[in-house]
Coordinates of C-alpha atoms in Angstrom, one line a residue:
Chain M
M5 CA 145.0 182.3 10.7
T6 CA 147.4 183.9 8.3
M7 CA 150.5 186.0 8.6
S8 CA 151.6 189.0 6.5
N9 CA 153.3 188.3 3.2
A10 CA 156.8 188.9 4.8
T11 CA 159.9 189.5 2.7
E12 CA 162.1 188.8 5.6
L13 CA 162.0 186.8 8.8
T14 CA 160.4 188.5 11.8
A15 CA 160.4 187.9 15.5
D16 CA 156.8 186.7 15.0
H17 CA 157.9 184.0 12.6
H18 CA 160.5 182.7 15.1
A19 CA 158.0 182.8 18.0
R20 CA 155.3 180.9 16.2
L21 CA 157.8 178.3 15.0
A22 CA 159.1 178.0 18.5
E23 CA 155.6 177.1 19.7
L24 CA 156.0 174.0 17.5
G25 CA 159.5 173.3 18.8
L26 CA 161.0 174.4 15.4
R27 CA 163.5 176.9 14.3
V28 CA 164.0 178.4 10.8
D29 CA 167.4 176.8 10.4
H30 CA 165.7 173.3 10.8
L31 CA 163.5 174.2 7.8
D32 CA 166.4 175.8 5.8
E33 CA 168.6 172.7 6.3
A34 CA 165.8 170.5 4.9
I35 CA 165.0 172.8 2.0
W36 CA 168.7 173.2 1.1
A37 CA 169.2 169.4 1.1
G38 CA 166.3 169.0 -1.2
V39 CA 167.5 171.6 -3.7
D40 CA 171.0 170.3 -3.5
A41 CA 169.7 166.8 -4.5
R42 CA 167.3 168.2 -7.1
L43 CA 170.2 169.7 -9.0
S44 CA 172.0 166.3 -9.0
A45 CA 169.2 164.6 -11.0
P46 CA 170.6 163.0 -14.1
P47 CA 169.5 164.8 -17.3
L48 CA 168.1 161.7 -18.8
G49 CA 166.3 160.6 -15.6
P50 CA 162.6 160.4 -15.3
T51 CA 160.9 163.8 -15.6
N52 CA 159.8 163.7 -11.9
G53 CA 163.4 162.6 -10.9
A54 CA 164.4 166.1 -9.6
G55 CA 161.2 166.4 -7.5
L56 CA 161.5 162.9 -6.2
L57 CA 165.1 163.5 -5.1
D58 CA 164.1 166.8 -3.6
W59 CA 161.4 165.1 -1.5
V60 CA 163.6 162.2 -0.4
H61 CA 166.4 164.5 0.8
R62 CA 164.1 167.2 2.2
V63 CA 162.4 164.5 4.4
G64 CA 165.7 162.9 5.2
R65 CA 167.4 166.1 6.4
L66 CA 164.4 167.5 8.2
R67 CA 164.2 164.3 10.3
E68 CA 168.0 164.2 10.7
V69 CA 168.1 167.6 12.3
L70 CA 165.0 167.1 14.4
V71 CA 165.8 163.5 15.6
A72 CA 169.2 164.9 16.7
E73 CA 167.1 167.3 19.0
G74 CA 165.0 164.5 20.5
W75 CA 162.2 164.2 18.0
T76 CA 161.1 160.7 16.9
K77 CA 160.7 159.5 13.3
V78 CA 157.3 158.1 12.4
D79 CA 157.4 155.7 9.5
K80 CA 154.0 154.2 9.7
W81 CA 152.5 153.9 6.2
N82 CA 155.7 155.3 4.9
A83 CA 154.5 158.8 5.7
G84 CA 157.9 160.3 6.4
L85 CA 156.8 162.1 9.5
V86 CA 158.6 163.2 12.7
Q87 CA 157.1 163.7 16.1
H88 CA 158.0 166.2 18.8
P89 CA 159.3 164.6 22.1
S90 CA 156.8 166.4 24.3
K91 CA 154.5 168.8 22.3
P92 CA 151.6 167.3 20.4
V93 CA 153.2 168.0 17.1
V94 CA 153.9 165.8 14.1
L95 CA 155.6 167.3 11.2
G96 CA 155.7 166.2 7.6
T97 CA 156.6 167.7 4.2
L98 CA 154.2 168.7 1.5
Q99 CA 154.5 170.1 -2.0
G100 CA 152.3 173.2 -2.3
N101 CA 151.5 175.4 -5.2
R102 CA 152.5 178.9 -6.3
S103 CA 150.5 180.4 -3.4
T104 CA 152.9 178.8 -1.0
G105 CA 154.2 181.5 1.4
N106 CA 151.5 184.0 0.4
P107 CA 148.9 184.3 3.1
H108 CA 146.5 186.1 0.7
A109 CA 146.5 183.3 -1.9
P110 CA 144.8 179.9 -1.8
L111 CA 147.3 177.3 -0.8
R112 CA 146.7 173.7 -2.0
S113 CA 148.7 170.6 -2.0
D114 CA 150.0 169.4 -5.3
Y115 CA 148.9 165.8 -4.7
A116 CA 145.9 164.1 -3.1
K117 CA 146.8 162.7 0.3
G118 CA 146.7 159.0 1.1
P119 CA 145.2 157.1 4.1
A120 CA 148.1 157.8 6.5
I121 CA 148.0 161.5 6.2
A122 CA 144.2 161.6 6.2
A123 CA 144.1 159.7 9.4
M124 CA 146.7 161.9 11.0
M125 CA 144.8 165.0 10.0
R126 CA 141.7 164.0 12.0
G127 CA 143.3 165.4 15.1
N128 CA 143.6 168.8 13.5
D129 CA 141.0 171.1 14.9
H130 CA 140.8 174.6 13.5
D131 CA 138.5 175.9 16.2
Q132 CA 141.0 175.7 18.9
L133 CA 142.2 179.1 20.3
S134 CA 145.7 177.8 21.0
L135 CA 147.6 175.3 19.0
F136 CA 147.5 172.7 21.6
D137 CA 144.2 173.0 23.5
S138 CA 142.8 169.8 22.1
F139 CA 146.0 167.8 22.9
H140 CA 145.6 164.5 24.6
A141 CA 147.6 161.4 24.6
H142 CA 146.5 160.1 21.2
E143 CA 145.5 163.3 19.5
W144 CA 148.4 164.9 17.6
K145 CA 148.4 168.0 15.4
L146 CA 149.8 167.3 12.0
W147 CA 151.8 170.2 10.5
F148 CA 153.5 170.4 7.2
L149 CA 156.6 172.1 5.9
V150 CA 155.0 173.2 2.7
T151 CA 157.4 174.1 -0.2
Y152 CA 157.1 174.9 -3.8
V153 CA 160.1 175.3 -6.1
V154 CA 160.1 178.1 -8.7
Q155 CA 162.8 177.8 -11.4
E156 CA 163.3 181.0 -13.4
D157 CA 166.3 181.0 -15.7
E158 CA 169.2 179.7 -13.6
R159 CA 167.7 181.0 -10.3
T160 CA 165.9 178.6 -7.9
T161 CA 163.5 180.0 -5.4
V162 CA 161.7 177.9 -2.8
L163 CA 158.4 179.3 -1.5
R164 CA 157.8 178.0 2.0
E165 CA 155.5 177.9 5.0
V166 CA 154.7 175.7 8.0
S167 CA 151.0 175.0 8.0
Q168 CA 148.4 172.9 9.7
P169 CA 145.6 171.6 7.4
E170 CA 142.1 171.1 8.4
P171 CA 141.0 167.4 8.3
T172 CA 140.9 166.3 4.7
P173 CA 139.4 163.1 3.4
Q174 CA 141.7 160.5 1.8
G175 CA 142.1 161.0 -1.9
Q176 CA 141.6 164.8 -1.9
V177 CA 144.1 167.6 -2.2
V178 CA 144.6 169.6 0.9
D179 CA 143.2 173.1 0.4
R180 CA 141.7 174.2 3.8
W181 CA 144.1 175.3 6.5
A182 CA 143.7 175.8 10.2
H183 CA 147.0 177.7 10.6
R184 CA 149.5 179.0 8.2
I185 CA 152.9 180.4 9.2
T186 CA 154.0 181.9 5.9
L187 CA 157.7 182.5 5.5
P188 CA 159.7 184.6 3.1
P189 CA 161.0 182.6 0.1
L190 CA 164.5 181.0 0.2
E191 CA 166.6 182.1 -2.7
F192 CA 169.3 180.0 -4.4
G193 CA 171.5 182.0 -6.6
P194 CA 172.2 181.0 -10.2
L195 CA 175.2 179.1 -11.3
P196 CA 178.0 181.5 -12.1
P197 CA 179.0 182.2 -15.7
M198 CA 182.2 180.5 -16.6
R199 CA 185.0 183.0 -16.4
T200 CA 188.4 182.5 -18.0
A201 CA 191.4 183.6 -15.9
H202 CA 193.3 186.5 -17.4
E203 CA 196.6 184.9 -18.4
V204 CA 199.9 186.7 -18.0
D205 CA 202.8 187.1 -20.4
V206 CA 206.3 186.2 -19.2
P207 CA 208.7 188.6 -21.0
V208 CA 211.9 186.8 -22.1
R209 CA 214.5 188.7 -24.2
V210 CA 217.7 187.4 -25.6
R211 CA 220.7 189.5 -24.4
E212 CA 222.7 190.8 -27.3
Chain L
M20 CA 241.9 168.9 -9.7
L21 CA 238.9 167.5 -7.8
T22 CA 236.8 169.9 -5.8
P23 CA 235.8 167.9 -2.6
S24 CA 232.5 169.6 -2.1
R25 CA 231.5 168.8 -5.7
L26 CA 232.2 165.1 -5.1
V27 CA 229.9 165.3 -2.1
L28 CA 227.3 167.2 -4.1
A29 CA 227.3 164.6 -7.0
R30 CA 227.2 161.7 -4.6
T31 CA 224.3 163.2 -2.6
R32 CA 222.5 163.9 -5.9
R33 CA 222.7 160.2 -6.7
G34 CA 221.5 159.2 -3.2
L35 CA 224.6 157.2 -2.5
T36 CA 226.6 156.8 0.7
A37 CA 230.4 157.2 0.5
A38 CA 230.8 153.4 0.9
E39 CA 228.2 152.7 -1.8
L40 CA 230.1 155.1 -4.2
A41 CA 233.4 153.4 -3.3
R42 CA 232.0 150.0 -4.2
K43 CA 230.3 151.2 -7.3
A44 CA 233.4 153.0 -8.6
G45 CA 235.9 150.4 -7.3
V46 CA 237.7 153.2 -5.6
A47 CA 238.9 153.3 -2.0
G48 CA 239.2 156.4 0.3
V49 CA 236.1 158.3 -1.0
A50 CA 235.7 160.0 2.5
D51 CA 239.2 161.2 2.3
Y52 CA 238.6 162.7 -1.1
E53 CA 235.4 164.4 0.0
Q54 CA 237.1 165.9 3.1
G55 CA 240.1 167.1 1.1
R56 CA 242.6 164.9 3.0
R57 CA 243.7 163.2 -0.2
R58 CA 243.6 164.1 -3.9
P59 CA 242.6 161.4 -6.3
R60 CA 244.6 160.7 -9.4
P61 CA 243.0 161.7 -12.7
A62 CA 242.2 158.1 -13.5
T63 CA 240.4 157.8 -10.1
T64 CA 238.5 161.0 -10.7
L65 CA 237.3 159.5 -14.0
K66 CA 236.1 156.4 -12.2
L67 CA 234.2 158.4 -9.7
A68 CA 232.6 160.6 -12.3
A69 CA 231.6 157.6 -14.4
A70 CA 230.1 155.9 -11.3
L71 CA 228.2 159.1 -10.5
G72 CA 227.0 159.7 -14.0
F73 CA 228.6 163.2 -14.2
P74 CA 231.1 164.4 -16.7
A75 CA 234.6 164.4 -15.0
P76 CA 235.0 168.2 -15.4
F77 CA 232.0 168.6 -13.1
L78 CA 234.0 167.3 -10.2
E79 CA 236.7 169.8 -10.9
G80 CA 234.7 173.0 -11.1
D81 CA 234.3 175.9 -8.6
E82 CA 232.4 175.5 -5.4
V83 CA 228.6 175.3 -5.8
P84 CA 226.7 177.6 -3.5
H85 CA 224.6 176.0 -0.7
V86 CA 220.8 176.6 -0.5
D87 CA 218.4 176.2 2.4
P88 CA 215.1 175.1 0.9
G89 CA 211.8 174.9 2.7
F90 CA 209.9 171.7 2.0
T91 CA 206.1 171.3 2.1
G92 CA 206.2 167.7 3.2
D93 CA 208.6 165.6 5.3
G94 CA 209.1 162.9 2.7
P95 CA 212.4 161.2 1.7
D96 CA 214.9 162.3 -0.9
R97 CA 215.3 165.8 0.6
A98 CA 219.1 165.7 0.4
R99 CA 218.9 164.5 -3.3
A100 CA 216.3 167.3 -4.1
T101 CA 218.5 169.9 -2.4
A102 CA 221.5 168.7 -4.5
A103 CA 219.4 169.0 -7.6
A104 CA 218.5 172.5 -6.6
R105 CA 222.1 173.4 -6.2
L106 CA 222.7 172.1 -9.8
A107 CA 219.8 174.2 -11.0
L108 CA 221.6 177.3 -9.7
G109 CA 224.2 176.8 -12.4
F110 CA 221.6 176.5 -15.0
A111 CA 219.7 179.6 -13.7
G112 CA 223.0 181.6 -13.9
W113 CA 223.6 180.4 -17.4
L114 CA 220.1 181.6 -18.4
D115 CA 220.5 184.9 -16.7
A116 CA 223.7 185.5 -18.6
R117 CA 221.9 185.0 -21.9
F118 CA 218.4 186.2 -21.4
A119 CA 216.8 189.2 -19.8
L120 CA 214.2 187.6 -17.5
P121 CA 211.6 189.2 -15.2
D122 CA 213.1 190.8 -12.1
P123 CA 212.1 189.2 -8.7
D124 CA 209.0 190.8 -7.2
V125 CA 208.1 188.5 -4.3
P126 CA 208.5 190.5 -1.1
T127 CA 208.9 189.0 2.3
W128 CA 206.8 190.6 5.0
E129 CA 207.5 190.5 8.7
H130 CA 204.9 188.4 10.6
P131 CA 202.0 188.7 8.3
D132 CA 199.2 186.2 8.8
P133 CA 198.6 184.1 5.7
E134 CA 195.3 185.8 4.8
T135 CA 196.8 189.3 5.0
A136 CA 199.9 188.2 3.1
A137 CA 197.9 186.7 0.3
T138 CA 195.7 189.8 0.1
M139 CA 198.8 192.1 0.1
L140 CA 200.5 190.1 -2.7
R141 CA 197.4 190.0 -4.9
A142 CA 197.1 193.8 -4.4
R143 CA 200.8 194.3 -5.3
W144 CA 200.5 192.2 -8.4
G145 CA 197.3 194.0 -9.5
M146 CA 194.9 191.1 -9.3
P147 CA 192.9 191.8 -6.1
H148 CA 189.7 189.9 -6.9
R149 CA 190.3 187.9 -10.1
P150 CA 190.9 184.1 -10.4
A151 CA 194.6 183.4 -10.5
P152 CA 196.0 182.6 -14.0
T153 CA 198.3 179.6 -14.6
M154 CA 200.3 179.7 -11.4
V155 CA 203.7 178.8 -12.9
H156 CA 203.4 181.7 -15.4
L157 CA 202.4 184.0 -12.6
L158 CA 205.4 183.1 -10.6
E159 CA 207.7 183.4 -13.6
A160 CA 206.3 186.8 -14.5
H161 CA 207.3 188.0 -11.0
G162 CA 210.8 186.7 -11.1
V163 CA 210.5 183.2 -9.6
R164 CA 212.7 180.7 -11.3
V165 CA 210.5 177.6 -11.6
F166 CA 211.9 174.1 -12.2
S167 CA 210.6 170.7 -12.1
L168 CA 211.1 168.5 -9.1
P169 CA 213.3 165.7 -10.7
P170 CA 211.4 162.5 -10.9
D171 CA 214.1 160.6 -8.9
C172 CA 213.5 162.8 -5.9
A173 CA 209.8 163.4 -6.2
G174 CA 209.3 162.0 -2.7
A175 CA 210.8 165.2 -1.3
G176 CA 207.7 167.1 -2.4
P177 CA 207.7 170.7 -3.7
F178 CA 210.1 173.2 -2.2
S179 CA 211.4 176.7 -2.6
F180 CA 214.2 179.0 -1.4
R181 CA 215.9 182.3 -2.2
H182 CA 219.4 182.5 -3.6
A183 CA 221.2 185.9 -4.0
G184 CA 217.8 187.6 -4.0
T185 CA 216.2 185.4 -6.6
P186 CA 213.3 183.1 -5.5
F187 CA 213.3 179.5 -6.8
A188 CA 210.5 177.0 -6.7
F189 CA 210.7 173.3 -7.6
L190 CA 207.3 171.7 -8.4
D191 CA 205.7 168.7 -9.9
P192 CA 204.2 170.2 -13.1
A193 CA 201.5 167.6 -13.1
D194 CA 200.1 169.0 -9.9
A195 CA 201.5 172.5 -9.9
R196 CA 198.7 174.9 -9.0
D197 CA 198.3 174.4 -5.3
A198 CA 202.0 173.6 -4.9
A199 CA 203.0 176.9 -6.6
A200 CA 200.7 178.9 -4.4
R201 CA 202.1 177.1 -1.3
E202 CA 205.7 177.8 -2.3
L203 CA 204.7 181.4 -3.0
G204 CA 203.5 181.6 0.6
R205 CA 206.7 180.1 1.9
L206 CA 208.7 182.7 -0.1
T207 CA 206.7 185.6 1.3
G208 CA 207.6 184.3 4.8
T209 CA 204.1 183.5 6.0
S210 CA 203.6 181.2 9.0
D211 CA 201.3 178.8 7.2
P212 CA 201.9 178.2 3.4
H213 CA 198.9 176.0 3.1
A214 CA 196.6 178.7 4.5
F215 CA 198.3 181.3 2.3
A216 CA 197.6 179.1 -0.8
R217 CA 193.9 178.8 0.1
A218 CA 193.7 182.6 0.6
F219 CA 195.6 183.4 -2.6
L220 CA 193.7 181.0 -4.9
L221 CA 190.4 181.8 -3.2
P222 CA 190.4 185.4 -2.0
R223 CA 188.0 186.0 0.8
A224 CA 186.4 189.3 -0.4
A225 CA 185.9 187.9 -3.9
L226 CA 184.2 184.8 -2.6
L227 CA 182.0 186.8 -0.3
A228 CA 180.9 188.9 -3.2
S229 CA 180.3 186.1 -5.7
V230 CA 179.3 183.0 -3.9
P231 CA 175.8 182.8 -2.4
R232 CA 175.5 181.7 1.2
N233 CA 175.1 178.0 1.5
P234 CA 175.6 177.1 -2.1
V235 CA 174.4 173.6 -3.2
T236 CA 176.8 171.1 -4.6
E237 CA 176.3 172.1 -8.3
Q238 CA 177.0 175.7 -7.4
V239 CA 180.2 174.7 -5.6
R240 CA 181.3 172.8 -8.7
A241 CA 180.6 175.7 -11.0
H242 CA 182.4 178.3 -8.8
A243 CA 185.4 175.9 -8.3
A244 CA 185.8 175.8 -12.1
T245 CA 185.9 179.6 -12.2
W246 CA 188.6 179.8 -9.6
G247 CA 190.6 176.9 -10.9
V248 CA 190.5 174.8 -7.8
T249 CA 188.9 171.5 -6.9
P250 CA 185.3 171.7 -5.7
L251 CA 186.4 170.1 -2.4
A252 CA 189.0 172.8 -1.9
L253 CA 186.4 175.5 -2.5
A254 CA 183.9 173.7 -0.2
H255 CA 186.5 173.7 2.7
R256 CA 187.3 177.4 2.0
L257 CA 183.6 178.4 2.0
H258 CA 183.2 176.5 5.3
D259 CA 186.1 178.3 6.8
L260 CA 184.7 181.6 5.7
G261 CA 181.2 180.8 7.2
L262 CA 179.6 180.6 3.8
L263 CA 178.8 176.9 4.1
A264 CA 177.2 175.8 7.3
P265 CA 178.7 172.6 8.9
G266 CA 175.9 170.2 8.0
R267 CA 175.7 171.4 4.4
H268 CA 179.5 171.3 4.2
T269 CA 179.3 167.7 5.1
T270 CA 176.7 167.0 2.5
V271 CA 178.6 168.8 -0.2
C272 CA 181.8 167.0 0.7
A273 CA 180.0 163.6 0.6
N274 CA 178.6 164.4 -2.8
L275 CA 182.0 165.6 -4.1
A276 CA 183.7 162.5 -2.7
R277 CA 182.4 160.6 -5.7
D278 CA 183.9 163.0 -8.2
H279 CA 187.3 162.6 -9.8
H280 CA 189.2 165.8 -10.4
P281 CA 192.5 165.3 -12.1
A282 CA 195.2 167.6 -11.1
R283 CA 195.9 170.5 -13.4
H284 CA 199.1 170.2 -15.4
E285 CA 201.0 173.5 -15.8
T286 CA 203.9 174.2 -18.1
S287 CA 206.6 176.9 -18.0
Q288 CA 206.2 179.8 -20.3
L289 CA 209.7 181.1 -19.5
L290 CA 211.6 177.9 -20.2
T291 CA 209.5 177.2 -23.3
K292 CA 210.4 180.7 -24.7
V293 CA 214.1 180.2 -23.7
F294 CA 214.4 176.8 -25.5
T295 CA 212.5 178.0 -28.5
A296 CA 215.0 180.9 -28.8
L297 CA 217.9 178.6 -28.2
R298 CA 216.8 176.2 -30.8
A299 CA 216.4 179.0 -33.3
R300 CA 220.1 179.7 -32.7
G301 CA 221.1 176.1 -33.1
T302 CA 221.6 175.5 -29.4
T303 CA 220.3 172.2 -28.1
P304 CA 219.8 171.0 -24.5
H305 CA 222.9 168.9 -25.2
H306 CA 224.9 172.1 -25.7
V307 CA 223.6 173.6 -22.5
A308 CA 224.3 170.5 -20.5
R309 CA 227.8 170.2 -21.8
H310 CA 228.4 173.9 -20.9
L311 CA 227.3 173.2 -17.4
H312 CA 229.3 170.0 -17.1
L313 CA 226.1 168.0 -16.6
D314 CA 224.6 164.9 -18.1
V315 CA 221.7 165.9 -20.4
E316 CA 219.4 163.7 -18.3
E317 CA 220.2 165.8 -15.3
L318 CA 219.1 168.9 -17.2
N319 CA 216.0 167.1 -18.4
G320 CA 215.1 166.3 -14.8
L321 CA 214.8 170.0 -14.0
L322 CA 212.6 170.6 -17.1
F323 CA 210.5 167.4 -16.9
G324 CA 207.0 168.2 -17.9
L325 CA 207.5 171.9 -17.8
V326 CA 208.8 172.5 -21.3
L327 CA 207.1 171.5 -24.6
T328 CA 210.2 171.4 -26.7
A329 CA 212.3 169.0 -28.6
L330 CA 214.7 166.8 -26.7
P331 CA 217.8 165.1 -27.9
G332 CA 217.0 161.9 -29.8
G333 CA 213.8 163.3 -31.2
R334 CA 211.7 162.8 -28.1
H335 CA 209.4 165.5 -26.8
L336 CA 208.9 166.6 -23.3
T337 CA 205.2 166.3 -22.9
P338 CA 203.1 167.2 -19.9
V339 CA 202.4 163.6 -19.0
P340 CA 201.5 163.2 -15.3
R341 CA 204.2 161.3 -13.6
R342 CA 201.9 159.5 -11.1

């Protein structure tokens, strides 16, 4: 299932996220925290430093805002997931590709997934008519906040969607999706050019 | 003949009680002299002047006008600072007699809220949306007489007042920008000088136009440099304006807590020009002090850190932070 390539948020976006117990501001908080941390990477740090910081803070903030609303963090196998208190939803984060957020383009994860994510994805069933038809006590649907950062000049844009992958074997990239809730990109403006304040002259004249 | 109120002024300036002055000068009956019940002999006046560190003629001059300053803080030394301000009136009058200086242009508005007052003043001064320049220069260009808060009464904190229609501000030059904006707010009669300073240094409409919603920490740092404020001050202002959501404001503040942002030192353009002109005519700060019947150190206290000019003895006043 795909959604139109929206340029702004619609009621449909909000409704579909609400089915998962999510709001757009949950996602924005996490994405913002990731970009905020990304820009703090030291210039001589490892080349993947910015991305690593982005991931650490994106996961951290996503779980911070959701745990505050009753979700539970899931740390098994260091997967960095968070579980809804009543719905059969487990949410993680995933780095996508340039197709992220575009329902007409092939989305795939940037990295192959490990055993934890592969195991969690076994419960995902793309044949269900509703998101939760196959729910039972031990069968959770794994969803991802999928993001991809595009850096052009000084401007940072984060492509984003919330999507449910089809079961994918361990060691393979995720490129088949049961559901995609594609969202408009999140823009971060450029750093401002340095402006010098216009100085004033204080006239002083000797009285004759 | 001793002027009783001048004795009180000099004693207050030195932070002494009447009893302490009596002990220091080896003179009895100081309270009587101060209240005009007795007149000291010339030799006694000399002892009092020496104990106070003022030339004897100072104690025999005309009445010095009173001022009613408004202070930012509630620290000690307010009486000493107020006394220093009364001495500065004499220096300001001396300057006005010899130099044509900018006319006062700091209106007082009835009951304006700080945000409105700041916007009105920026509009009046023709700088509606630009970052503020050096604040001491801006105040001086609009007729505010700016002096240094003497180091021996720094605890009083910055203050300001009007005298005979002229606004005066006393600041620590090592940390002048925010303080100058606050005192400007106090002079315009706003209810909250702190809020006025935030609105004046970081005008609402300009921030809404230039800062993206929910900027990340690096963007806050960059915009703060443009506006000449600390990143933390900008973060709080953006939060107040709804441009930085609460959780993100917390993160930005936590990131900025590790930064060190030294205060911006500002100097006086007006006083520097004055002393440069005086020096060209052979007039030294010693001459000025002598004319005012002040010790030169008293004059230096009012200029401390504000003026880059030669001092007696070959020293230079340099903008070295005092803390």
